CSV table of C-alpha atoms in Angstrom, one decimal:
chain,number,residue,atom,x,y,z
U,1,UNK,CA,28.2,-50.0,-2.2
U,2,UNK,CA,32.0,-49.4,-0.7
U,3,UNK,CA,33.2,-46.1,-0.5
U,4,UNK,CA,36.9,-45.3,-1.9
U,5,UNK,CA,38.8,-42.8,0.1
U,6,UNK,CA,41.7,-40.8,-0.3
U,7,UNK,CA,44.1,-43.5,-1.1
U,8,UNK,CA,41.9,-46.5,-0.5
U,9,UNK,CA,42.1,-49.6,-2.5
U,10,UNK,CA,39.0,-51.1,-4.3
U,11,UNK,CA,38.6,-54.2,-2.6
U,12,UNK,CA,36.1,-54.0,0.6
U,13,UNK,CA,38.3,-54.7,3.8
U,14,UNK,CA,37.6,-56.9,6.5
U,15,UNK,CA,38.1,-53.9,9.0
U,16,UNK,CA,35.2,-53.2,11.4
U,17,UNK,CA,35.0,-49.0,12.1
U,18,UNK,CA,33.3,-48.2,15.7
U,19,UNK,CA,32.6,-44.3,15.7
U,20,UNK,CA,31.2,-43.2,19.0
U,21,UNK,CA,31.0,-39.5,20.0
U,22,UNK,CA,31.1,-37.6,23.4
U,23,UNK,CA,30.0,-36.3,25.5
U,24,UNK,CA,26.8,-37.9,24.6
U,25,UNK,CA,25.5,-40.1,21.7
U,26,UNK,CA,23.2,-39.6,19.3
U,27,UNK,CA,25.8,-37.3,16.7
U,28,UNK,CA,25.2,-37.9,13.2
U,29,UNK,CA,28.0,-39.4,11.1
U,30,UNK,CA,28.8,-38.8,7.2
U,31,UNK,CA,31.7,-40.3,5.2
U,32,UNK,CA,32.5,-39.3,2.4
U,33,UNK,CA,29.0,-38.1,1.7
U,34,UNK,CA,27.3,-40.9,2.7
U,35,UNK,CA,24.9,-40.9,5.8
U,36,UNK,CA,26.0,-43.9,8.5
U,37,UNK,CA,23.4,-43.1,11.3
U,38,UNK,CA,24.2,-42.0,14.4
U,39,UNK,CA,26.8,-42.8,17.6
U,40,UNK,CA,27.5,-44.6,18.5
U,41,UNK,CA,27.5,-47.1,14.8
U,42,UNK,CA,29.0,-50.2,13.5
U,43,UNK,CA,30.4,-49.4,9.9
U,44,UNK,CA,31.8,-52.5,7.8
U,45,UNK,CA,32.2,-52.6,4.0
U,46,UNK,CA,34.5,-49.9,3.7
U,47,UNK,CA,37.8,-50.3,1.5
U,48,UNK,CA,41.0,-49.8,3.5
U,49,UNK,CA,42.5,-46.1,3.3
U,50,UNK,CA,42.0,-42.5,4.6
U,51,UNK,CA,38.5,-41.0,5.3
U,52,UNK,CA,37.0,-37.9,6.7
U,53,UNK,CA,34.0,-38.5,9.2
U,54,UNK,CA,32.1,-35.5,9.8
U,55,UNK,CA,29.9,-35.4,13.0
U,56,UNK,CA,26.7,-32.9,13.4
U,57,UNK,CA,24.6,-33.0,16.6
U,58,UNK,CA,22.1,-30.1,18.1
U,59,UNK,CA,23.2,-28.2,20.7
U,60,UNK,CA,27.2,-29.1,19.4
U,61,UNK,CA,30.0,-27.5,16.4
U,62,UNK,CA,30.3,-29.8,13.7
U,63,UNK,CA,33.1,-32.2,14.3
U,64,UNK,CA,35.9,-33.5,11.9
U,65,UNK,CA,37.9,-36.4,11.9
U,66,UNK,CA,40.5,-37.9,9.9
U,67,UNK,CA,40.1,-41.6,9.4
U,68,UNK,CA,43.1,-44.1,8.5
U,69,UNK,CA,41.4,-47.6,7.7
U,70,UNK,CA,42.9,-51.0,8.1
U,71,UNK,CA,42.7,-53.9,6.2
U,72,UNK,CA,41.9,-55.7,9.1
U,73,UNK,CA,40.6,-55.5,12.2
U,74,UNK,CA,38.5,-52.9,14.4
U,75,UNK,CA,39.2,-49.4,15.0
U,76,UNK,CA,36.9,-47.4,17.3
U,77,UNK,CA,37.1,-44.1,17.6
U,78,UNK,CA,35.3,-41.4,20.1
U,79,UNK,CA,35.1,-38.2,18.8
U,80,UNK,CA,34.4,-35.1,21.0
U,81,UNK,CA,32.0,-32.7,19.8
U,82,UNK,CA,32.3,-29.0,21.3
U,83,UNK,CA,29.0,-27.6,22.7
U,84,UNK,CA,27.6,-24.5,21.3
U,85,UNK,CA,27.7,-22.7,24.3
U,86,UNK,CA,27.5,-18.9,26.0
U,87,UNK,CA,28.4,-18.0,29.4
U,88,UNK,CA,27.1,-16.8,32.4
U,89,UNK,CA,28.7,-14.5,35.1
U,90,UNK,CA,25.7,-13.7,37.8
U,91,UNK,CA,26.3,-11.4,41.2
U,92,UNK,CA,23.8,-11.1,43.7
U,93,UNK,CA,23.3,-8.9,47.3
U,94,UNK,CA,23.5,-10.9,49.3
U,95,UNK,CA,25.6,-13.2,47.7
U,96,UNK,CA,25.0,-17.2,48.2
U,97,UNK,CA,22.2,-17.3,46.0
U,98,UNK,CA,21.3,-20.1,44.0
U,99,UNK,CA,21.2,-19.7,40.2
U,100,UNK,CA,19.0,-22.3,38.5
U,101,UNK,CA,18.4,-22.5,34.2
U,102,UNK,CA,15.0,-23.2,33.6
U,103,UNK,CA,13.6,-23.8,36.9
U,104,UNK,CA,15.4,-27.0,37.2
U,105,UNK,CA,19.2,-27.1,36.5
U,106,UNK,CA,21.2,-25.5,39.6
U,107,UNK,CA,24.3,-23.6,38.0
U,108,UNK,CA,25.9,-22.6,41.4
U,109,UNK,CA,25.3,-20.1,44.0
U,110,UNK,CA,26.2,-16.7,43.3
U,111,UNK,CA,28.7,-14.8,42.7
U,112,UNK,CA,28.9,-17.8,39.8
U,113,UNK,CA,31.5,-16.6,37.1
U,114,UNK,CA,31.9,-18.0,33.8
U,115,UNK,CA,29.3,-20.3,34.0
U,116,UNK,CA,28.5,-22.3,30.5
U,117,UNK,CA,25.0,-21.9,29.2
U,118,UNK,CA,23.5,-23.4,26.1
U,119,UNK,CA,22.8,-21.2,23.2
U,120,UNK,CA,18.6,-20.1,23.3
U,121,UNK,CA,16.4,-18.5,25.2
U,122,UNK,CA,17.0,-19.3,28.7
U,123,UNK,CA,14.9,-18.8,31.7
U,124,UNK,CA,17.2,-17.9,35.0
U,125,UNK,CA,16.0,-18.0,38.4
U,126,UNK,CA,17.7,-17.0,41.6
U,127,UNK,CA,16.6,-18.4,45.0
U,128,UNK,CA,17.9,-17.2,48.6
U,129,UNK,CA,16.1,-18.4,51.7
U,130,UNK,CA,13.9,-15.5,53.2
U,131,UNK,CA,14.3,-13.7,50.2
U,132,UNK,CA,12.0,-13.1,47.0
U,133,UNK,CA,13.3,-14.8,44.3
U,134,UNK,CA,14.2,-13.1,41.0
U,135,UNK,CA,14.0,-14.6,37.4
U,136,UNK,CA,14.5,-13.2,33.3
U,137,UNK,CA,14.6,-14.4,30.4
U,138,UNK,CA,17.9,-14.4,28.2
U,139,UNK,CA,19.1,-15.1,24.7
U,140,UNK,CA,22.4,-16.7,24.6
U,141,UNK,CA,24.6,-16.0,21.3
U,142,UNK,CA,27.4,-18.6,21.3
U,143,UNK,CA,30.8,-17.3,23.0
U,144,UNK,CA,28.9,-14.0,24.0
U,145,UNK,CA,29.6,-13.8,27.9
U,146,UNK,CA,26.6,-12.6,30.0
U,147,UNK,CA,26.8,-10.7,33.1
U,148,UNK,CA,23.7,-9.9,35.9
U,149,UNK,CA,23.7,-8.1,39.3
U,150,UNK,CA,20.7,-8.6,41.5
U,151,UNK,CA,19.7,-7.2,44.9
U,152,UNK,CA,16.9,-9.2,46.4
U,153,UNK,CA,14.6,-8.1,48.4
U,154,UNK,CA,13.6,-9.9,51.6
U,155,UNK,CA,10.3,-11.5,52.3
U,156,UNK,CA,7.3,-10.3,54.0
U,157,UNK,CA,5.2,-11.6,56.2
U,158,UNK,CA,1.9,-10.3,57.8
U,159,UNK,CA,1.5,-10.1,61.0
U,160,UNK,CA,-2.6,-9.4,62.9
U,161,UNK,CA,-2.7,-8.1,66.1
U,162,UNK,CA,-5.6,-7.9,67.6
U,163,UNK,CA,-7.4,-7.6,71.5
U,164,UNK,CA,-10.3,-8.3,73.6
U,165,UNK,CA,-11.6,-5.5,74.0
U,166,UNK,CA,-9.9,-3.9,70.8
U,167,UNK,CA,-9.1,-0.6,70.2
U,168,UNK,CA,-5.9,-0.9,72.3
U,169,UNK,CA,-2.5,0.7,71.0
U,170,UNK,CA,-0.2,-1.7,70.1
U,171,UNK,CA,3.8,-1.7,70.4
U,172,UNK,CA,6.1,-3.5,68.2
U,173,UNK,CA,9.5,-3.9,69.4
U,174,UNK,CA,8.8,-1.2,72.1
U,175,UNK,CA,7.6,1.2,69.7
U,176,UNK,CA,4.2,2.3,69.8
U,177,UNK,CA,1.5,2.6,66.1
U,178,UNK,CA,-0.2,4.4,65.0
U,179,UNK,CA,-2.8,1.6,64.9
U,180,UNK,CA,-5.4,0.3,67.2
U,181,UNK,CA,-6.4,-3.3,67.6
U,182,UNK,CA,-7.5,-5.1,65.3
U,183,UNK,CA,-5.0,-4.0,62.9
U,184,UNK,CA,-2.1,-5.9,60.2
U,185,UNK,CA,1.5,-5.1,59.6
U,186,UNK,CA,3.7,-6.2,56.5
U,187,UNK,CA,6.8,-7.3,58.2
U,188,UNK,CA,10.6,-9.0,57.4
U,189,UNK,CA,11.2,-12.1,58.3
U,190,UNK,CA,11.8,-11.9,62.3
U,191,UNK,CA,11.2,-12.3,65.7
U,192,UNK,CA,9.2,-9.5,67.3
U,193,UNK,CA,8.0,-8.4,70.6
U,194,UNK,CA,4.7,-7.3,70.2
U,195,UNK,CA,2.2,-5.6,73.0
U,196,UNK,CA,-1.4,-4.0,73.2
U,197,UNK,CA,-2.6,-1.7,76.0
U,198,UNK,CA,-5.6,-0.5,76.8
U,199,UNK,CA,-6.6,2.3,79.4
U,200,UNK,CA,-7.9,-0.4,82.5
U,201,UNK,CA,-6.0,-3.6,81.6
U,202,UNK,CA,-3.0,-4.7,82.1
U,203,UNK,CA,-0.4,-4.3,79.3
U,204,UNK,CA,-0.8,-7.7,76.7
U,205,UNK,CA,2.8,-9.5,75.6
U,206,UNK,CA,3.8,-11.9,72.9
U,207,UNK,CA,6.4,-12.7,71.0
């Protein structure tokens, strides 16, 4: 059946409306209370005159747009659709971190300001080379902003010394433990200078 509009006449027009939205398809389109499927759409059968479409989409504010109808012809229209969105402002020691949403999405590297989220729970992850990376969860209320200081903590690695014989003292760096051989130490990342002596041997040296 045709729809009448404000000011439309009663006769169907031979006008072709192309509604498309942005920046994605897939928006819902109602006219004048009637249901046309989503972008982007074909609509024919409407009478000439001036309609409202209304656009809904998840994830996106509900969109208006005032229609003027031909008699002839095609008019195609885009329509933007504003994402519901929060936003993000994340700081990090040391800075240059990377700041991924949900384990896959990079936002930026830190300090990232103003960054816009989608609405939700969110899962945020920041990743520094030689560094332990830090995540949380966060709700995001549309137009709320969002702000997060981390200080990451360097890696460790473990490091075995050990000797034939064992039971020598060992020296890290210069500096002698309190260990004997065989022994472990939870170290930064690094290059050490490591050395095990024993009482009759010569003094052992690696890097």
């Amino acid at each position: 059946a045709a729809l009448a509009g404000c000011g439309a006449k009663d006769t169907p027009t031979g006008a072709v409306l192309v509604i498309e939205s942005a920046p994605e398809p897939g928006a819902q389109i109602a006219i004048g209370g009637t249901a046309y499927g989503e972008t982007p759409a074909t609509i024919r059968g409407l009478v000439a005159g001036q309609y409202y479409a209304i656009l809904t989409q998840y994830g996106y504010k509900r969109s208006t747009q005032s229609i003027n109808l031909p008699e002839e012809g095609e008019l195609r229209l885009t329509i933007e659709m504003r994402a519901i969105v929060g936003f993000l402002t994340v700081e990090s020691e040391p800075p240059g971190a990377r700041v991924y949403l949900n384990s896959s999405e990079l936002l930026g590297t830190t300090p990232l300001v103003d960054a816009r989220v989608p609405t939700g729970v969110l899962d945020i992850e920041l990743r520094l080379d030689k560094y332990t990376s830090v995540r949380e969860t966060l709700e995001v209320q549309e137009d709320f902003t969002y702000r997060r200081t981390h200080r990451l903590e360097p890696l460790r690695g473990l490091l075995r010394v050990s000797s034939q014989p064992s039971g020598a003292k060992i020296f890290i760096n210069d500096v002698m433990q309190e260990k004997l051989t065989p022994s472990n130490f939870d170290l930064s990342p690094g290059t050490y200078a490591i050395g095990a002596y024993r009482e009759g041997y010569l003094m052992g040296e690696a890097n």
